[in-house]
Coordinates of C-alpha atoms in Angstrom, one line a residue:
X157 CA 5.4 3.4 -17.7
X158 CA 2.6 3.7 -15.3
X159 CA -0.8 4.2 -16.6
X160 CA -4.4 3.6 -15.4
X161 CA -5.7 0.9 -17.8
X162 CA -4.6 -0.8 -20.6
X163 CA -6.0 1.2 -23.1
X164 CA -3.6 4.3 -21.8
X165 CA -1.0 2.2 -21.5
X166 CA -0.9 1.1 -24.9
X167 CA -1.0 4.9 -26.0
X168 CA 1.8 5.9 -23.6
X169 CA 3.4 2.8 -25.2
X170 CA 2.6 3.8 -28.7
X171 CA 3.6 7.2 -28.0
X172 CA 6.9 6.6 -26.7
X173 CA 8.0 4.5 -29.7
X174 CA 6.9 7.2 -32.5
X175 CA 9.0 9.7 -30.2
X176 CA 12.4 7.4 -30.8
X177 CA 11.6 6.6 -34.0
X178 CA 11.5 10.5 -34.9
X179 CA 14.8 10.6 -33.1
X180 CA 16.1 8.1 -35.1
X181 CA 17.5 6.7 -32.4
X182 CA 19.7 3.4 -32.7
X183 CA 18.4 1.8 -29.6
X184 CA 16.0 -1.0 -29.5
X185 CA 13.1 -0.1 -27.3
X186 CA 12.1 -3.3 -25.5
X187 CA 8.3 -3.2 -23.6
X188 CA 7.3 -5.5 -21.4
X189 CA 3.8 -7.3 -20.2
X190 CA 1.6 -4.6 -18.0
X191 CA 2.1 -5.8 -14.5
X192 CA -0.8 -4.7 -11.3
X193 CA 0.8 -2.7 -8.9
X194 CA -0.1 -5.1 -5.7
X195 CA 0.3 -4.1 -2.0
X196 CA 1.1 -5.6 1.5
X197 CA -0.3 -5.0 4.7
X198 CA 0.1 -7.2 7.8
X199 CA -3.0 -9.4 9.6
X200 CA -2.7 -9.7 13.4
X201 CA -2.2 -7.5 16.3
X202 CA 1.5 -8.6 17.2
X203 CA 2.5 -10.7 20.1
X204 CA 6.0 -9.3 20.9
X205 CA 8.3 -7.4 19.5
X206 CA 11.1 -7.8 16.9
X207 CA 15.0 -7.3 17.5
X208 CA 17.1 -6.3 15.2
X209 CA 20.7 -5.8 15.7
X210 CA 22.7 -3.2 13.9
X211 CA 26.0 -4.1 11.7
X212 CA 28.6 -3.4 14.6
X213 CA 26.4 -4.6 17.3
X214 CA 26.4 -1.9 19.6
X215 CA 22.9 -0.9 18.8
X216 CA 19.6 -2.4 18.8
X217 CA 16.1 -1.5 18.3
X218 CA 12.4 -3.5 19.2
X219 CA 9.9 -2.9 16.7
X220 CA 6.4 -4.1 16.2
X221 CA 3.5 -4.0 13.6
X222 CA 0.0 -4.1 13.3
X223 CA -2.5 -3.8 10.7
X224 CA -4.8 -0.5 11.2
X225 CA -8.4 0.0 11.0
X226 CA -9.9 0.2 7.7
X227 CA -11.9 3.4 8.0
X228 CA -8.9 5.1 9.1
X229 CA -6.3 3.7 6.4
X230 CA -9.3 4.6 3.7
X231 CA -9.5 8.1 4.7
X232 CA -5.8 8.4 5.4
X233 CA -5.5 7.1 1.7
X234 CA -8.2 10.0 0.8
X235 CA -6.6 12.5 2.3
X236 CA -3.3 11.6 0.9
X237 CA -4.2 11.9 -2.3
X238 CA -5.0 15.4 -1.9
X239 CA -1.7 16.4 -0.3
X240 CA 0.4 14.4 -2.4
X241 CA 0.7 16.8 -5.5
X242 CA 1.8 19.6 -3.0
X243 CA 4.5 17.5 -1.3
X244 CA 8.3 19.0 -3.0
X245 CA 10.5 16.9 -3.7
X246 CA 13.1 18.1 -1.0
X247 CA 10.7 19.1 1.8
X248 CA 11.9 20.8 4.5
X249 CA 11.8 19.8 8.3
X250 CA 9.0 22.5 8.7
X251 CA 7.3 21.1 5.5
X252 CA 7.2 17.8 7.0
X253 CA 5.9 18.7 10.3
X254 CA 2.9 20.4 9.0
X255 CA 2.1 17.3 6.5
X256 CA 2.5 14.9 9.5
X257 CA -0.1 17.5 11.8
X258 CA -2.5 17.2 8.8
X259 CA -2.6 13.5 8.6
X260 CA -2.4 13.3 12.3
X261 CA -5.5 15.2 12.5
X262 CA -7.3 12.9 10.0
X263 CA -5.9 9.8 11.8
X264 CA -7.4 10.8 15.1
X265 CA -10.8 10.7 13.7
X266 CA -10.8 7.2 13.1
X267 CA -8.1 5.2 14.8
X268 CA -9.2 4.3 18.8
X269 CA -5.5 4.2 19.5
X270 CA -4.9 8.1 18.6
X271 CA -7.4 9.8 20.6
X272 CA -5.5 11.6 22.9
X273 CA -2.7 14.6 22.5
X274 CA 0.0 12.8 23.7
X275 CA -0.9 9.5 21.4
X276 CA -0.8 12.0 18.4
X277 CA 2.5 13.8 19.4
X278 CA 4.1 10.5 18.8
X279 CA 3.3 9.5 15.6
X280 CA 6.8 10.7 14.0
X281 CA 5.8 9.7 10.2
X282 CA 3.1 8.8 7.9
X283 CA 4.5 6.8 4.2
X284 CA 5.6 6.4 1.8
X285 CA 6.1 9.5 0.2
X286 CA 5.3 11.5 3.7
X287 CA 1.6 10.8 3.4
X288 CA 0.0 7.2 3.6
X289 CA -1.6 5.3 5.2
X290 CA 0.9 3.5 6.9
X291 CA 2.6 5.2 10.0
X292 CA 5.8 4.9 12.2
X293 CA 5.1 5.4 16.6
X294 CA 7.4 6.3 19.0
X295 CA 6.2 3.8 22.0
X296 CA 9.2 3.5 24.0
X297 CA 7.1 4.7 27.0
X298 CA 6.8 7.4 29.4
X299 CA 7.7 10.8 28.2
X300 CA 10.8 10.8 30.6
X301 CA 12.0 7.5 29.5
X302 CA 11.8 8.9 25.8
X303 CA 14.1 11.8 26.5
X304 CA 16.7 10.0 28.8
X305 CA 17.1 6.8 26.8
X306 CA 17.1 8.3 23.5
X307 CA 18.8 12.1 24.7
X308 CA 22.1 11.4 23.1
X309 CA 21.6 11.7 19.5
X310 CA 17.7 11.7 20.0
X311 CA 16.7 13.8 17.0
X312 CA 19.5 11.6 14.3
X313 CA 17.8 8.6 15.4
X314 CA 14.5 10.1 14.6
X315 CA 15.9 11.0 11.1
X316 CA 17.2 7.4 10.6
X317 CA 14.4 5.3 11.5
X318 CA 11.7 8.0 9.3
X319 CA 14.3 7.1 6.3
X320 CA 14.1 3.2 7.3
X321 CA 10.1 3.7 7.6
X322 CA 9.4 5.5 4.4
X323 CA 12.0 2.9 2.6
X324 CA 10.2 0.0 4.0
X325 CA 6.7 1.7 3.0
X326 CA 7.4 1.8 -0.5
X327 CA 8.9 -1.8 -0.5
X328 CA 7.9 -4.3 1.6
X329 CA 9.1 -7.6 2.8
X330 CA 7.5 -10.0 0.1
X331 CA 7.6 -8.5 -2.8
X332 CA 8.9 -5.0 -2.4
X333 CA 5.4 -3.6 -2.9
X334 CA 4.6 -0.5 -1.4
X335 CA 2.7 -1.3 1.7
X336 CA -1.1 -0.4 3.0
X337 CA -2.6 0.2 6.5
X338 CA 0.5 -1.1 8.5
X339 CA 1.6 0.7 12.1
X340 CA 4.9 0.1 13.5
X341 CA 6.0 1.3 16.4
X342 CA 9.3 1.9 18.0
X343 CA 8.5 -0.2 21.5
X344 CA 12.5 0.3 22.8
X345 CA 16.0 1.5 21.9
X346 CA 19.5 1.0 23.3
X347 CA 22.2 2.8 21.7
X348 CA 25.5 3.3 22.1
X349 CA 26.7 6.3 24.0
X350 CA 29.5 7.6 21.6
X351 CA 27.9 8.9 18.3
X352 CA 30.3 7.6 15.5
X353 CA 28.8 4.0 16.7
X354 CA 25.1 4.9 16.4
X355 CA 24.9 7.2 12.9
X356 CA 22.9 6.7 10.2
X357 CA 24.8 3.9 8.4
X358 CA 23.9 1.7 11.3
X359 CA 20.7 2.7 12.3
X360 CA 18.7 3.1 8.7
X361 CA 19.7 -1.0 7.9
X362 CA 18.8 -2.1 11.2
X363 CA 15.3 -0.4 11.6
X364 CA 14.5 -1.9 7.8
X365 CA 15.5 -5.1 8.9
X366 CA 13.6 -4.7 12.5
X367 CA 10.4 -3.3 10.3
X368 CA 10.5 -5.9 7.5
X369 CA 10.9 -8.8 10.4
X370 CA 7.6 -7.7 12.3
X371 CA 5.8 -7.6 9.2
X372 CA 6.7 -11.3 9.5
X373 CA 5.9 -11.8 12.3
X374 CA 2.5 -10.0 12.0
X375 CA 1.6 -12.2 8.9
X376 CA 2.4 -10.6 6.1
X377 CA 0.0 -10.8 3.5
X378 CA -0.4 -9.4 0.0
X379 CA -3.2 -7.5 -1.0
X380 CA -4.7 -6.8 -4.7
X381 CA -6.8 -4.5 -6.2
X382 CA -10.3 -5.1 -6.7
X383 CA -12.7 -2.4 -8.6
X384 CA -15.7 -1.5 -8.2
X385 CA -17.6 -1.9 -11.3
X386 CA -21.5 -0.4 -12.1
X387 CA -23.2 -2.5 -14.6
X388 CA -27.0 -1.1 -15.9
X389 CA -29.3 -3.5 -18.1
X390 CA -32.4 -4.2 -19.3
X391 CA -33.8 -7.0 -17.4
X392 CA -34.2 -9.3 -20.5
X393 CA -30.5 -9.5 -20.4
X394 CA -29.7 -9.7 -17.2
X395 CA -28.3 -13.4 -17.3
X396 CA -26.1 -12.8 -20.1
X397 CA -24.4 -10.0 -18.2
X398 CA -24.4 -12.7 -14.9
X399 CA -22.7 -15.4 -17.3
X400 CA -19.8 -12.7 -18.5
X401 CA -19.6 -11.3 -14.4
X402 CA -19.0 -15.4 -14.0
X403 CA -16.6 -16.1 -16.3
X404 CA -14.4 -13.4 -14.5
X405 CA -15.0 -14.3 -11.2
X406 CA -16.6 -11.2 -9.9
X407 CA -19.4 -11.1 -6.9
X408 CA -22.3 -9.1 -7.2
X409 CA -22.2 -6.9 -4.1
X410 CA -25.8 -5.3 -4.5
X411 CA -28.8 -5.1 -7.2
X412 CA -30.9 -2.4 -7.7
X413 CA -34.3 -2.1 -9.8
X414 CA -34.0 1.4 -11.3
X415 CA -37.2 2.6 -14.0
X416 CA -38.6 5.3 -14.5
X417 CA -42.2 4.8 -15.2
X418 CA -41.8 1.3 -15.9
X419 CA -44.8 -0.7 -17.4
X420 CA -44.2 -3.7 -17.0
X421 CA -41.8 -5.7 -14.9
X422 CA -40.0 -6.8 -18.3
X423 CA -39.2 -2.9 -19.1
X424 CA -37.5 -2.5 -15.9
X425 CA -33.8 -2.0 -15.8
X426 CA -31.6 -3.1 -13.0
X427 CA -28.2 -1.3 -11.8
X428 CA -25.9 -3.5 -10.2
X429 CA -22.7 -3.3 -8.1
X430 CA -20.0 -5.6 -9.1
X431 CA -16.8 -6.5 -7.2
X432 CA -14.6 -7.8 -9.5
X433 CA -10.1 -8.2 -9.5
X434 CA -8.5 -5.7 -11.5
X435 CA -6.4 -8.9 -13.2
X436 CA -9.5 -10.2 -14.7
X437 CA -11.0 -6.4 -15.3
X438 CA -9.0 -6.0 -18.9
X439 CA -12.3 -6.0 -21.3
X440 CA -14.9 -5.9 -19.4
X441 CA -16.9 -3.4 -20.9
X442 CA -16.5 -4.6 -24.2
X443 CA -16.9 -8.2 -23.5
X444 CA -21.0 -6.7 -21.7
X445 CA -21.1 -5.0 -24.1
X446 CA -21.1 -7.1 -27.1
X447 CA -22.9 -10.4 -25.2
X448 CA -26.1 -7.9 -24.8
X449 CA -26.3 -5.9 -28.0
X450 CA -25.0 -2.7 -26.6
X451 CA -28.1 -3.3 -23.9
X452 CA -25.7 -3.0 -20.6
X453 CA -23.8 -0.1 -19.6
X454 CA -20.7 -1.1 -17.2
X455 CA -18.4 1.6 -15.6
X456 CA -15.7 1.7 -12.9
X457 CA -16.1 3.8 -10.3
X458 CA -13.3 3.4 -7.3
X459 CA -10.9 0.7 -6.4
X460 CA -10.3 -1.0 -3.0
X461 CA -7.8 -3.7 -1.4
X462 CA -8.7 -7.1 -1.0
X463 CA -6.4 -9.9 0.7
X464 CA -5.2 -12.8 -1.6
X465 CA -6.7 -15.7 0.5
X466 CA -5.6 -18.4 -1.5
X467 CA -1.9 -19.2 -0.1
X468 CA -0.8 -21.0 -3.3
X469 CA -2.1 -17.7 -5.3
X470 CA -0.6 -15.6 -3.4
X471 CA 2.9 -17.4 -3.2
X472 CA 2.7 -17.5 -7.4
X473 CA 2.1 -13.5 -7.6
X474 CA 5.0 -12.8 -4.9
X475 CA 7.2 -15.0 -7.1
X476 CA 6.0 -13.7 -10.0
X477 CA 6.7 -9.9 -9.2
X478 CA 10.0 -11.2 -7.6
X479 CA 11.3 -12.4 -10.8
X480 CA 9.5 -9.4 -12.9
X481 CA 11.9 -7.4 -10.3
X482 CA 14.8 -8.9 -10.8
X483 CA 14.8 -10.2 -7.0
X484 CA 15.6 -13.4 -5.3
X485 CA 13.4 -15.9 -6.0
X486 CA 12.7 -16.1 -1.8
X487 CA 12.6 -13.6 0.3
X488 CA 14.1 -13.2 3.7
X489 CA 12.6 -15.0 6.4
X490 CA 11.7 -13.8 10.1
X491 CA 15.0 -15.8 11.4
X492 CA 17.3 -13.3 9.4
X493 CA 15.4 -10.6 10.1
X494 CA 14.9 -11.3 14.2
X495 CA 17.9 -11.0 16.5
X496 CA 16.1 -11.5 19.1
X497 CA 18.5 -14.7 21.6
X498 CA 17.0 -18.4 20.9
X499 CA 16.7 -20.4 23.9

């Protein structure tokens, strides 16, 4: 069950229990904990570029990744959330093309490395879900070396690697979270001539693997969701709402005094702008609330990404959501991932 706090959640939760018990169903409905829905991104510009071999070994394709600029994954994110209701769930080739046009045209706005035509032409995806803010390039050079090297069985390769893409944007190589702000691009390809030996069986596995290994090698990180939390109070209280913001960790981002007509200084209200993790958000309100005598007002407003900084934080989560998953407790590690010859 998905929800967007825990006070809808424990009504879906609610809900969905009176539904089987009117059913008189037999079967015991088990819940879980609520779990944050985290994300990964990468951190560097890469260095080189990732092999990856496909299961018969007659194929291989060089991948890379880097992180993209924030203004252009926040309005990509924007924009995707406008498209996404209209997106079917069998869309076309045509339907795909027009959705990739219209984040194209958003991603030009804000991203140095699409300004020209020709940059824009080969961007072949945007993910998951065919809008995002993460993207898939075709780099593999001139515009003659991308229609002799990939002419045989150019357009199924295309196909393969956008299934491989939008796969690895929705999980990603930590934790399987969806991912945020990542750009890969396809830098080369060498196929095999006959098509049996370069369908989609070998080439969807192998671009996963390629993309999940420069993630690696780009440093993988995890990011978390951090909200964005107005709190208004009378002045008089203002360090009781500072002594509940620091027993949760948040950082006040900006302060504002905000009267009308005040008096005197003491009558003067204050509106802040709190930055505070979503995993320590659960009560917030109430907790202001009742520590000034209903005399703060707090409301959330929008939520942005944050890295986990802390490594020993962010290796607990990952294993955390690995187990909540089901997964291995470790994930794969850029030497199974890169086929690239050792020395």
């Amino acid at each position: 069950i998905a929800a967007a706090n825990h006070l809808h959640l424990d009504a879906a939760s609610k809900d969905l229990q009176q539904q089987m018990h009117r059913l008189n169903s037999n079967h015991q409905l088990i819940i879980t904990g609520p779990r944050l829905i985290y994300r990964e991104s990468v951190a560097k510009q890469p260095v080189c570029s990732v092999m990856s071999e496909s299961p018969n070994k007659h194929n291989r394709l060089y991948i890379s990744a880097r992180p993209l600029a924030p203004d252009a994954a926040e309005h990509l994110d924007a924009h995707a959330s406008r498209l996404r209701p209209s997106v079917p769930p069998s869309p076309t080739r045509e339907h795909r093309g027009k959705l990739n046009k219209r984040m194209a045209a958003v991603l030009k706005q804000y991203d140095d490395d699409a300004r020209s035509e020709r940059a824009l032409q080969s961007v072949w995806a945007f993910g998951p879900g065919l809008v995002g803010s993460n993207m898939l390039v075709d780099a593999t050079g001139s515009e003659r070396d991308a229609r002799t090297r990939l002419a045989p069985g150019s357009c199924e390769i295309r196909e393969s690697v956008g299934s491989a893409f939008q796969w690895v944007a929705g999980q990603g190589v930590l934790c399987e979270e969806p991912l945020h702000a990542v750009a890969f691009s396809l830098i080369d390809v060498v196929l095999h001539s006959d098509a049996i030996h370069r369908g989609s069986g070998q080439i969807i596995p192998t671009a996963r693997r390629c993309m999940w290994g420069s993630a690696l090698a780009g440093g993988a990180l995890l990011l978390e969701p951090v909200a964005v939390l107005h709190v208004r109070a009378h002045t008089g209280v203002l360090s009781r709402v500072k002594a509940v913001l620091a027993l949760r960790s948040a950082r006040i981002a900006g302060q504002v005094r905000v009267c009308s007509c005040p008096r005197t200084l003491e009558e003067s209200v204050v509106e802040m702008e709190v930055l505070l993790r979503v995993a320590e958000a659960h009560g917030i309100q109430t907790l202001l609330r009742d520590a000034t005598d209903g005399q703060a007002l707090a409301w959330f407003t929008s939520n942005v990404w944050s890295a986990v900084t802390d490594a020993a934080a962010a290796h607990a989560t990952v294993a955390q959501i690995r187990a909540d998953k089901g997964l291995r407790e470790h994930g794969p590690a850029l030497s199974d991932l890169d086929d690239t010859p050792r020395v």
